[in-house]
mmCIF file of C-alpha atoms in Angstrom:
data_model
loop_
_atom_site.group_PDB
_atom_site.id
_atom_site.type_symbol
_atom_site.label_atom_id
_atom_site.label_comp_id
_atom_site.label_asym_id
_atom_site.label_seq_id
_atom_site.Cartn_x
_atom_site.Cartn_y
_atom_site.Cartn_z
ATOM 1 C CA UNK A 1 -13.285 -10.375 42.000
ATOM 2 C CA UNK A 2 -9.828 -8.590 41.694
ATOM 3 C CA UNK A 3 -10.622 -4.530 41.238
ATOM 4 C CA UNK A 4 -8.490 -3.422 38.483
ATOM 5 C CA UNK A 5 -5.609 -1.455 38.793
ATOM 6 C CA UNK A 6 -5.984 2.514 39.063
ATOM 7 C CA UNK A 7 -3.741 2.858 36.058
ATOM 8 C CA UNK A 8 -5.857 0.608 34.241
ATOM 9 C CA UNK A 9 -6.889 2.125 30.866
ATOM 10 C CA UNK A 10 -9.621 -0.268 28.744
ATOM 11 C CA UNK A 11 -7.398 -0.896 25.252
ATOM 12 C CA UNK A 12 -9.313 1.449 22.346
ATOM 13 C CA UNK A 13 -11.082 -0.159 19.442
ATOM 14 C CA UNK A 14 -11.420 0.811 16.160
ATOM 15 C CA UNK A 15 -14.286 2.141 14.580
ATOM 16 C CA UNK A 16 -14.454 -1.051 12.946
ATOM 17 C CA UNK A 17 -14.540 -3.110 15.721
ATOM 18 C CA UNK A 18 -17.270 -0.705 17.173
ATOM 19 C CA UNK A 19 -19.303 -1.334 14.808
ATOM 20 C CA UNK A 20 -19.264 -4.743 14.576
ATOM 21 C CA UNK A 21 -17.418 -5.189 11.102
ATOM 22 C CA UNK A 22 -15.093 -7.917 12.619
ATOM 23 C CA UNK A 23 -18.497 -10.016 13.561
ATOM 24 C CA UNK A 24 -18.502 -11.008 9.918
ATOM 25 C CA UNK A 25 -17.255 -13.923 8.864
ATOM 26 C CA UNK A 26 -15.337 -15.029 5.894
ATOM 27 C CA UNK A 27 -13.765 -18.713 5.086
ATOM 28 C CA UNK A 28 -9.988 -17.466 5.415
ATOM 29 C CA UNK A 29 -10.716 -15.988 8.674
ATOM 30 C CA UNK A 30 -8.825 -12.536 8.297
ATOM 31 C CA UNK A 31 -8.035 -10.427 10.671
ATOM 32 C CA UNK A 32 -9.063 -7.792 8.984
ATOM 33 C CA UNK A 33 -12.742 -6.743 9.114
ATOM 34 C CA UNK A 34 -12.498 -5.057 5.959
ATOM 35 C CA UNK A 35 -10.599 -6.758 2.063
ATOM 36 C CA UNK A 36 -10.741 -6.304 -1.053
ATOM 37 C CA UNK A 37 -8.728 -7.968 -4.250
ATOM 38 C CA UNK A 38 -9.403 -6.682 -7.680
ATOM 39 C CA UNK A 39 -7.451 -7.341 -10.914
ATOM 40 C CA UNK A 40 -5.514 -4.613 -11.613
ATOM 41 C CA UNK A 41 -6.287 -4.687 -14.988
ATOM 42 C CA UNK A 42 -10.551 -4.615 -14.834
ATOM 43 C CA UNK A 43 -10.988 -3.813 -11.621
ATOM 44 C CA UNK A 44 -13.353 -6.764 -11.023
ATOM 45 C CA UNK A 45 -13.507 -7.832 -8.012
ATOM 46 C CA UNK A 46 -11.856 -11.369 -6.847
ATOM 47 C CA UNK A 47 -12.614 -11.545 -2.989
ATOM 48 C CA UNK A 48 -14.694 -8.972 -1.173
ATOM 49 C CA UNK A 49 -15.101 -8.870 2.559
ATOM 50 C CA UNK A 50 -17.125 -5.813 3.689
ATOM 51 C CA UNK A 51 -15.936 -3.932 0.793
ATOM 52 C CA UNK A 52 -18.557 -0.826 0.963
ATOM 53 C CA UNK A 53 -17.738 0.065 4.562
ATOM 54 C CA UNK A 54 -15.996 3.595 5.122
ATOM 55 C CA UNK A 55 -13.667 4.124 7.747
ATOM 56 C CA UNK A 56 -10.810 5.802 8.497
ATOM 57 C CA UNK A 57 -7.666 5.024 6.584
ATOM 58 C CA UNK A 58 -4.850 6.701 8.538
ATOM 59 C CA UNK A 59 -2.046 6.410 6.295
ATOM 60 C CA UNK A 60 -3.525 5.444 3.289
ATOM 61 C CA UNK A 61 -3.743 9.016 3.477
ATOM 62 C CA UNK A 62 -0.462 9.599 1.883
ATOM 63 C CA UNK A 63 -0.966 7.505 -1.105
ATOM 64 C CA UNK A 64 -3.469 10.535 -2.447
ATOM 65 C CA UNK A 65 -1.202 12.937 -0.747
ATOM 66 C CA UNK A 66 1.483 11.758 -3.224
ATOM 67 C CA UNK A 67 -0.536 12.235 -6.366
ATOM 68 C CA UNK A 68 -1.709 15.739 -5.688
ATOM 69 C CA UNK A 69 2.077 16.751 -4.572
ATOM 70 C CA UNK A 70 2.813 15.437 -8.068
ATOM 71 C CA UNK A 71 0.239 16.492 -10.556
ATOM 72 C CA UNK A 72 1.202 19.755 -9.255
ATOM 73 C CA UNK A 73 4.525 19.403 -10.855
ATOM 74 C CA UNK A 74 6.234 21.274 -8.385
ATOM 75 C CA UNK A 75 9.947 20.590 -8.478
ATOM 76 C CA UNK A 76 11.203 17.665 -6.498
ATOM 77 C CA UNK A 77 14.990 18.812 -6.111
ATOM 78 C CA UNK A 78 13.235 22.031 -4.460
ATOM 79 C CA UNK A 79 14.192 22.347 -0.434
ATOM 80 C CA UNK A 80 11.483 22.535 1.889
ATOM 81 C CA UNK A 81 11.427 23.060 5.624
ATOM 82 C CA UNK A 82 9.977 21.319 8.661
ATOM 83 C CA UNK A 83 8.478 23.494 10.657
ATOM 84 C CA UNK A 84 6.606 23.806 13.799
ATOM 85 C CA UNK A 85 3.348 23.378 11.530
ATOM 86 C CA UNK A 86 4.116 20.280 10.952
ATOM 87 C CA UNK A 87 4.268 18.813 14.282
ATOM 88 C CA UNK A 88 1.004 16.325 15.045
ATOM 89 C CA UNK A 89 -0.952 17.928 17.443
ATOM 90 C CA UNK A 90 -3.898 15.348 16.328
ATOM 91 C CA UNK A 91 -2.512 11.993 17.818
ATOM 92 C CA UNK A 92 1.309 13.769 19.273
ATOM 93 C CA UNK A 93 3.204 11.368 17.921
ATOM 94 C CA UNK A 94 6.649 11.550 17.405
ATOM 95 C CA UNK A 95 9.249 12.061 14.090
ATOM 96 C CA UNK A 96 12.758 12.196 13.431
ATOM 97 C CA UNK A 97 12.629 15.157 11.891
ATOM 98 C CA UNK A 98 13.155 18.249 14.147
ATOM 99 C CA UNK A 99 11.987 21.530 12.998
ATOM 100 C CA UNK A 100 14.730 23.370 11.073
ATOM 101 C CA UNK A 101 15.204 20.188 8.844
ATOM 102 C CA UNK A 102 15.291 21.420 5.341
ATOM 103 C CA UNK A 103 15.057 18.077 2.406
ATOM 104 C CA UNK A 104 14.523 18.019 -1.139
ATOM 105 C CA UNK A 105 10.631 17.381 -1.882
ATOM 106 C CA UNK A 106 11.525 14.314 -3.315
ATOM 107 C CA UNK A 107 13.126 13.211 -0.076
ATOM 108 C CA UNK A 108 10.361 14.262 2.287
ATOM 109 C CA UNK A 109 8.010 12.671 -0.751
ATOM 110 C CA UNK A 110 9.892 8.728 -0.271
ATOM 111 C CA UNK A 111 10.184 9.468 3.389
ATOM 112 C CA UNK A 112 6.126 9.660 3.407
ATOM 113 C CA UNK A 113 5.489 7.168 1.122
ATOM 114 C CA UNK A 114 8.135 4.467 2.118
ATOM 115 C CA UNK A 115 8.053 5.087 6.235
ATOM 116 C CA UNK A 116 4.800 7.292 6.686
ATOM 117 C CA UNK A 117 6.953 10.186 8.013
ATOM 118 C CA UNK A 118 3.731 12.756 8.939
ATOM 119 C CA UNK A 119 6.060 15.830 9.283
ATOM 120 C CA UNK A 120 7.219 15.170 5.992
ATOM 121 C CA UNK A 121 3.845 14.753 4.859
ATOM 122 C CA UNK A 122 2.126 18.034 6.448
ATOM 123 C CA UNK A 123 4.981 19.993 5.094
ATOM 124 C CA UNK A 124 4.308 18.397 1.515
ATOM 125 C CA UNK A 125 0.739 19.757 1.819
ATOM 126 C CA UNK A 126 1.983 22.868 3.372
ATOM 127 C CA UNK A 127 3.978 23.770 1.097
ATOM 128 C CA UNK A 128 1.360 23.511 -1.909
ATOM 129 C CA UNK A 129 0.621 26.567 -4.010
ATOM 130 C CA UNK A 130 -1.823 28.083 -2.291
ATOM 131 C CA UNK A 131 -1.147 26.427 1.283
ATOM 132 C CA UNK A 132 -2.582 23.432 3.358
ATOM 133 C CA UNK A 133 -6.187 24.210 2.532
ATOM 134 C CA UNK A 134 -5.496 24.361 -0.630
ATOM 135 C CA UNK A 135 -3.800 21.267 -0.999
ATOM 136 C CA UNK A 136 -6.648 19.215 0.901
ATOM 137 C CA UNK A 137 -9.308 20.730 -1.673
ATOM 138 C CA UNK A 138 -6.724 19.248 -4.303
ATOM 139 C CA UNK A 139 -6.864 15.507 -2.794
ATOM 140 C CA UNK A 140 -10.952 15.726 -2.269
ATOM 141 C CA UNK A 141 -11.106 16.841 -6.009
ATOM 142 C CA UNK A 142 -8.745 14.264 -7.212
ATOM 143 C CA UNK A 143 -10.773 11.806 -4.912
ATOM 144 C CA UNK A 144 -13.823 12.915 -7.287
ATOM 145 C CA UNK A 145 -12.194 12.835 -10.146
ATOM 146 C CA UNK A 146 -10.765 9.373 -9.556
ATOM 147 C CA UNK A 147 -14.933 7.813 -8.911
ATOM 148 C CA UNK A 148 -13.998 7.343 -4.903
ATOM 149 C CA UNK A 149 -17.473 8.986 -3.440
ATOM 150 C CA UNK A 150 -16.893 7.486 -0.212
ATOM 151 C CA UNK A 151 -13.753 9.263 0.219
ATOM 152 C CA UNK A 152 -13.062 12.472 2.016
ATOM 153 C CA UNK A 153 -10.138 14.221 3.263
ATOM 154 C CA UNK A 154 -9.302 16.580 6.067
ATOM 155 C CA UNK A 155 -5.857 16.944 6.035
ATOM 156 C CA UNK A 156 -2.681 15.073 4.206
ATOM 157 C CA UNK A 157 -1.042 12.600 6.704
ATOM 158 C CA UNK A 158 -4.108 10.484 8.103
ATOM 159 C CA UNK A 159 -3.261 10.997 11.735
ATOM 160 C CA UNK A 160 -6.869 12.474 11.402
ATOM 161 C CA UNK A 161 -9.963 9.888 11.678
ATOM 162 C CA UNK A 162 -11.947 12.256 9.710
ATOM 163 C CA UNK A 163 -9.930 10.966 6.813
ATOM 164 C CA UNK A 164 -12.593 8.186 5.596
ATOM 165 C CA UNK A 165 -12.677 5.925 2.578
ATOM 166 C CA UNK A 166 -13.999 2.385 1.582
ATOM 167 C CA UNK A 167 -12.230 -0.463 0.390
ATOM 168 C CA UNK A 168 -13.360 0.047 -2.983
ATOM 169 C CA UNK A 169 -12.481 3.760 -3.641
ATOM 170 C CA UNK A 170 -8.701 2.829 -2.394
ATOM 171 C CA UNK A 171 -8.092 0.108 -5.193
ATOM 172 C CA UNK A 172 -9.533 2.932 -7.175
ATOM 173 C CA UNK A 173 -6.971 4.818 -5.838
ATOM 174 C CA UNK A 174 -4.103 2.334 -5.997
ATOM 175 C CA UNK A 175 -5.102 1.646 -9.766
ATOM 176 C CA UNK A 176 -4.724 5.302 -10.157
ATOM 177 C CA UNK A 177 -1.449 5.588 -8.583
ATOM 178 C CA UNK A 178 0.003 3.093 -10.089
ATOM 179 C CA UNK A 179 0.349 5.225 -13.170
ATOM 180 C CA UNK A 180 3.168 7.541 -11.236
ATOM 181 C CA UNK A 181 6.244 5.812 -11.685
ATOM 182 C CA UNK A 182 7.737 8.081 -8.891
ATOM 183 C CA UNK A 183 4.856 6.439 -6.335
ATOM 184 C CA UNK A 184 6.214 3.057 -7.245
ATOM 185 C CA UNK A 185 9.632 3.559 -6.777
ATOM 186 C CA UNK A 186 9.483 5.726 -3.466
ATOM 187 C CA UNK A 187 6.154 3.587 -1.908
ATOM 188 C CA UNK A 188 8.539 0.156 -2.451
ATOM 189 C CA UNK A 189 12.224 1.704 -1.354
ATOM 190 C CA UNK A 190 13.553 -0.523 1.210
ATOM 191 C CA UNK A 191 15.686 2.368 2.920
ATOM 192 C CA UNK A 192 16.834 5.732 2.669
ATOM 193 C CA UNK A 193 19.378 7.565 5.076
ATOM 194 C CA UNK A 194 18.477 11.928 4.914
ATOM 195 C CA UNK A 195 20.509 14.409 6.168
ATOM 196 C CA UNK A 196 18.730 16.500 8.988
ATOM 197 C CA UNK A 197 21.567 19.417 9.510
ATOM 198 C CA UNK A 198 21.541 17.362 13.012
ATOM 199 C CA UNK A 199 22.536 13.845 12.320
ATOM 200 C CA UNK A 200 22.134 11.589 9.580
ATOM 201 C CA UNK A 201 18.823 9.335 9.970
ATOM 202 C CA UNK A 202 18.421 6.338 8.095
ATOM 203 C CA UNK A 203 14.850 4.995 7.496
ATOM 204 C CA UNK A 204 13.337 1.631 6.858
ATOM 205 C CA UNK A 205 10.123 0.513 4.505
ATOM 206 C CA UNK A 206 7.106 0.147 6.848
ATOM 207 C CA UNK A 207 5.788 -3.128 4.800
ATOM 208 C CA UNK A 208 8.158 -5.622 6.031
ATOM 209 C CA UNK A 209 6.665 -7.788 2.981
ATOM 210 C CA UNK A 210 8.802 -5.480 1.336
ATOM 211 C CA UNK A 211 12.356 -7.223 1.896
ATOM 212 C CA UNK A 212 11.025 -10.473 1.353
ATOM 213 C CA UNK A 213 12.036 -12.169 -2.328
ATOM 214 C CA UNK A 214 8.558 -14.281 -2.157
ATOM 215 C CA UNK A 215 6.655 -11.315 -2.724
ATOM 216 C CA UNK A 216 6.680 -8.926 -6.206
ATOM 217 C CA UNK A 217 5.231 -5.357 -4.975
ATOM 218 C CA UNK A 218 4.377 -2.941 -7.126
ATOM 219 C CA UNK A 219 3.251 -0.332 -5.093
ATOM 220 C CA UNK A 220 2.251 -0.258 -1.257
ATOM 221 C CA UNK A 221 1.365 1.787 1.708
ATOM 222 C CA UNK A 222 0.425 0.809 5.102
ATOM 223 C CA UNK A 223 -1.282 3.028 7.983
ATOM 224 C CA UNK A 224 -2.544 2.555 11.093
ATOM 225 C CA UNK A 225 -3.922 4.945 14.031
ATOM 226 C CA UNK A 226 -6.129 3.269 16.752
ATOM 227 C CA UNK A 227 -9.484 4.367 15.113
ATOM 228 C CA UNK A 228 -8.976 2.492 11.591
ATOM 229 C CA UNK A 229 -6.552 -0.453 13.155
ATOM 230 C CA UNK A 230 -3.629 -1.265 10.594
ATOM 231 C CA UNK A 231 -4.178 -1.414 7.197
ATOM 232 C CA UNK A 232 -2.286 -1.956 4.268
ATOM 233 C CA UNK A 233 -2.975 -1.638 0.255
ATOM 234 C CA UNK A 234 -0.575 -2.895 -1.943
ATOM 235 C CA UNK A 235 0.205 -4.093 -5.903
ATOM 236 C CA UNK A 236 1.232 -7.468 -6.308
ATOM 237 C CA UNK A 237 2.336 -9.930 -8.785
ATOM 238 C CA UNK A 238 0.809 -13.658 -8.428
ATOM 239 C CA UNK A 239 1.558 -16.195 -11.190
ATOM 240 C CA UNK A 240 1.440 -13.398 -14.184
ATOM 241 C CA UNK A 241 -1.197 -11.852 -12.715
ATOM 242 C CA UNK A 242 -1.291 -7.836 -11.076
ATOM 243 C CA UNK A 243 -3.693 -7.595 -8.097
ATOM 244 C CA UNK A 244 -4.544 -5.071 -5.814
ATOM 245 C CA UNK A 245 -5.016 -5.956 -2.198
ATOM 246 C CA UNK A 246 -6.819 -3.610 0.484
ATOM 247 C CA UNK A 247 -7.044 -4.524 3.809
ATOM 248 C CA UNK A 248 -8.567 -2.101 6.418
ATOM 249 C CA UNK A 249 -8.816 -2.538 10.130
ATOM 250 C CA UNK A 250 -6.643 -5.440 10.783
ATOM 251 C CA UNK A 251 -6.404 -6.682 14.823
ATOM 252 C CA UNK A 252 -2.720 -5.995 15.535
ATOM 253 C CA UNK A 253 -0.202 -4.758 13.564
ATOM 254 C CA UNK A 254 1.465 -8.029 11.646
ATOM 255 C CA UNK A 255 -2.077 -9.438 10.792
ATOM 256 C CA UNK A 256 -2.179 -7.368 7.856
ATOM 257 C CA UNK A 257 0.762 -9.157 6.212
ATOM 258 C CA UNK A 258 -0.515 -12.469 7.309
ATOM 259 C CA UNK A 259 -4.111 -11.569 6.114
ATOM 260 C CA UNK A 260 -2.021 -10.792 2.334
ATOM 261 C CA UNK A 261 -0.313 -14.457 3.007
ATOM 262 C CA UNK A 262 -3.760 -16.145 2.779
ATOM 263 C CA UNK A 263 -5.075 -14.086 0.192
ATOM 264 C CA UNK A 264 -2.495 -14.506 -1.472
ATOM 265 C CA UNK A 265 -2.064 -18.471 -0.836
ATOM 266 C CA UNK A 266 -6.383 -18.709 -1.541
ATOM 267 C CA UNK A 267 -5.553 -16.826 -5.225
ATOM 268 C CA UNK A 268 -2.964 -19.270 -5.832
ATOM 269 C CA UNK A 269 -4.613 -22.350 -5.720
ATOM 270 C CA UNK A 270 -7.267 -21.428 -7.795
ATOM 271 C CA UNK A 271 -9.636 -19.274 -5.073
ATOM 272 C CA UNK A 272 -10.886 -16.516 -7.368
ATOM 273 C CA UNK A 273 -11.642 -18.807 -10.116
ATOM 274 C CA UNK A 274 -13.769 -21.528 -8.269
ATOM 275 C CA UNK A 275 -16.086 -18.453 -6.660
ATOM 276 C CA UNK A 276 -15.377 -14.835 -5.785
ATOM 277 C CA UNK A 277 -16.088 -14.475 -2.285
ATOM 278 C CA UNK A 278 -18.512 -11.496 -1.315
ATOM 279 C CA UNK A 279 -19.678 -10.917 2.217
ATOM 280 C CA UNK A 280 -22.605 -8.370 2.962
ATOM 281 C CA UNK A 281 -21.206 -4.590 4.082
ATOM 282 C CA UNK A 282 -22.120 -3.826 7.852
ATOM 283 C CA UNK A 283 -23.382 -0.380 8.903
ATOM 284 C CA UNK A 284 -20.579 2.856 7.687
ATOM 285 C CA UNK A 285 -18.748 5.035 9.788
ATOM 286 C CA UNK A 286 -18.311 8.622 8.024
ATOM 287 C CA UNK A 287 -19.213 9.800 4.802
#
């Protein structure tokens, strides 16, 4: 046998993956352990794949994060500041916006939404009447409001894995959102090019589904840290009929688009009306 390198560092799974979610099987064979497709309209579910699991949901996050900044109805031409606050000292990943870099709220608000900017995000919450901790007991009570008991928040960007939901409470969620024409607009922007007071930085919609003309969006977000693998939720339009799509935990970060492909493909020729698929929940993470 060939020792491994000293370097060597084992690739990290998701909790998903840990706990055996992506042993199920389902007859599309997604790479995701975790989907869900409701009508938009009732709710009722039209495919189900481990639907009742809660996980982490990374940037999902920012889809509740959104709603609380705007049922506060704080003004979105208002500047705010990034800060050193804002710089993620969960997961240290990086952003293209230095402290010092003041944008409208509206800006940092599309810039979260549309690229999953976490600076932008943390200074949303930051900003909040009342602060940070103020801001998360908003999303947790909106969360309860909305019927998502699975879901709890920590904080408003999802770099944290204490940020947990199910498949189930998001299209809750999504359903809900919906309703905010702002979300909709800023969540399916293709671009937008902000002003730092350093340089100008132009920005590109995270759901590369997003540019394509085969596909009618509604509203999306997509998220990934290495505990809940990528995941995407999104609104879509199939033959006259509005869907929401969750997928949680996919292997890789294009297998979530490719997972919406099938779905999409299976819903298309007639899937959801021959039999809804349901597959049996494996063991939670969180709660």
């Amino acid at each position: 046998m060939t020792a491994a390198p000293r370097d060597f560092t084992p690739a990290r799974v998701s909790i998903g993956q840990a706990i055996g979610l992506h042993a199920t099987d389902d007859p599309l064979d997604l790479r995701s352990s975790v989907a869900l497709v409701v009508d938009q309209r009732t709710g009722a579910p039209l495919f189900s794949k481990n639907a009742q699991a809660v996980l982490p949901i990374a940037s999902i996050t920012k889809l509740m994060t959104a709603l609380v900044v705007i049922d506060s109805g704080a003004p979105m031409g208002e500047t705010l500041e990034i800060t050193a606050a804002d710089i993620d000292t969960e997961k240290n990943s990086g952003s293209r916006l230095p402290p010092g870099t003041r944008l409208s709220r509206g800006e940092m608000l599309q810039l979260a939404l549309m690229s999953s900017e976490n600076r932008a995000a943390n200074a949303l919450g930051r900003n909040h009447p009342g602060g940070l901790r103020a801001f998360v007991d908003a999303m947790n009570t909106k969360a309860r409001a909305l019927g998502m008991p699975d879901t709890h928040f920590v904080e408003p960007t999802g770099l944290s894995s204490s940020n947990v939901s199910n498949a189930r409470d998001l299209s809750r969620m999504v359903r809900e959102a919906l309703e905010y024409p702002l979300v909709r607009q800023f969540s399916t922007a293709p671009g937008l090019t902000v002003d730092t007071g350093y340089r100008m930085v132009s920005y590109r919609n995270t759901n590369r589904l997003i540019s394509s003309p085969t596909w009618d969006i509604g509203l999306q977000k997509t998220g990934y840290i290495s505990e809940a693998g990528s995941c995407l939720v999104m609104q879509v339009s199939l033959d006259g009929q509005a869907v929401v799509m969750v997928l949680l935990d996919a292997t890789g970060p294009s297998s979530r688009f490719g997972d919406a492909q099938r779905l999409r493909e299976w819903l298309e020729h007639g899937g959801a009306r021959a039999a809804p698929m349901r597959t049996v929940a494996a063991p939670s993470f969180g709660s």
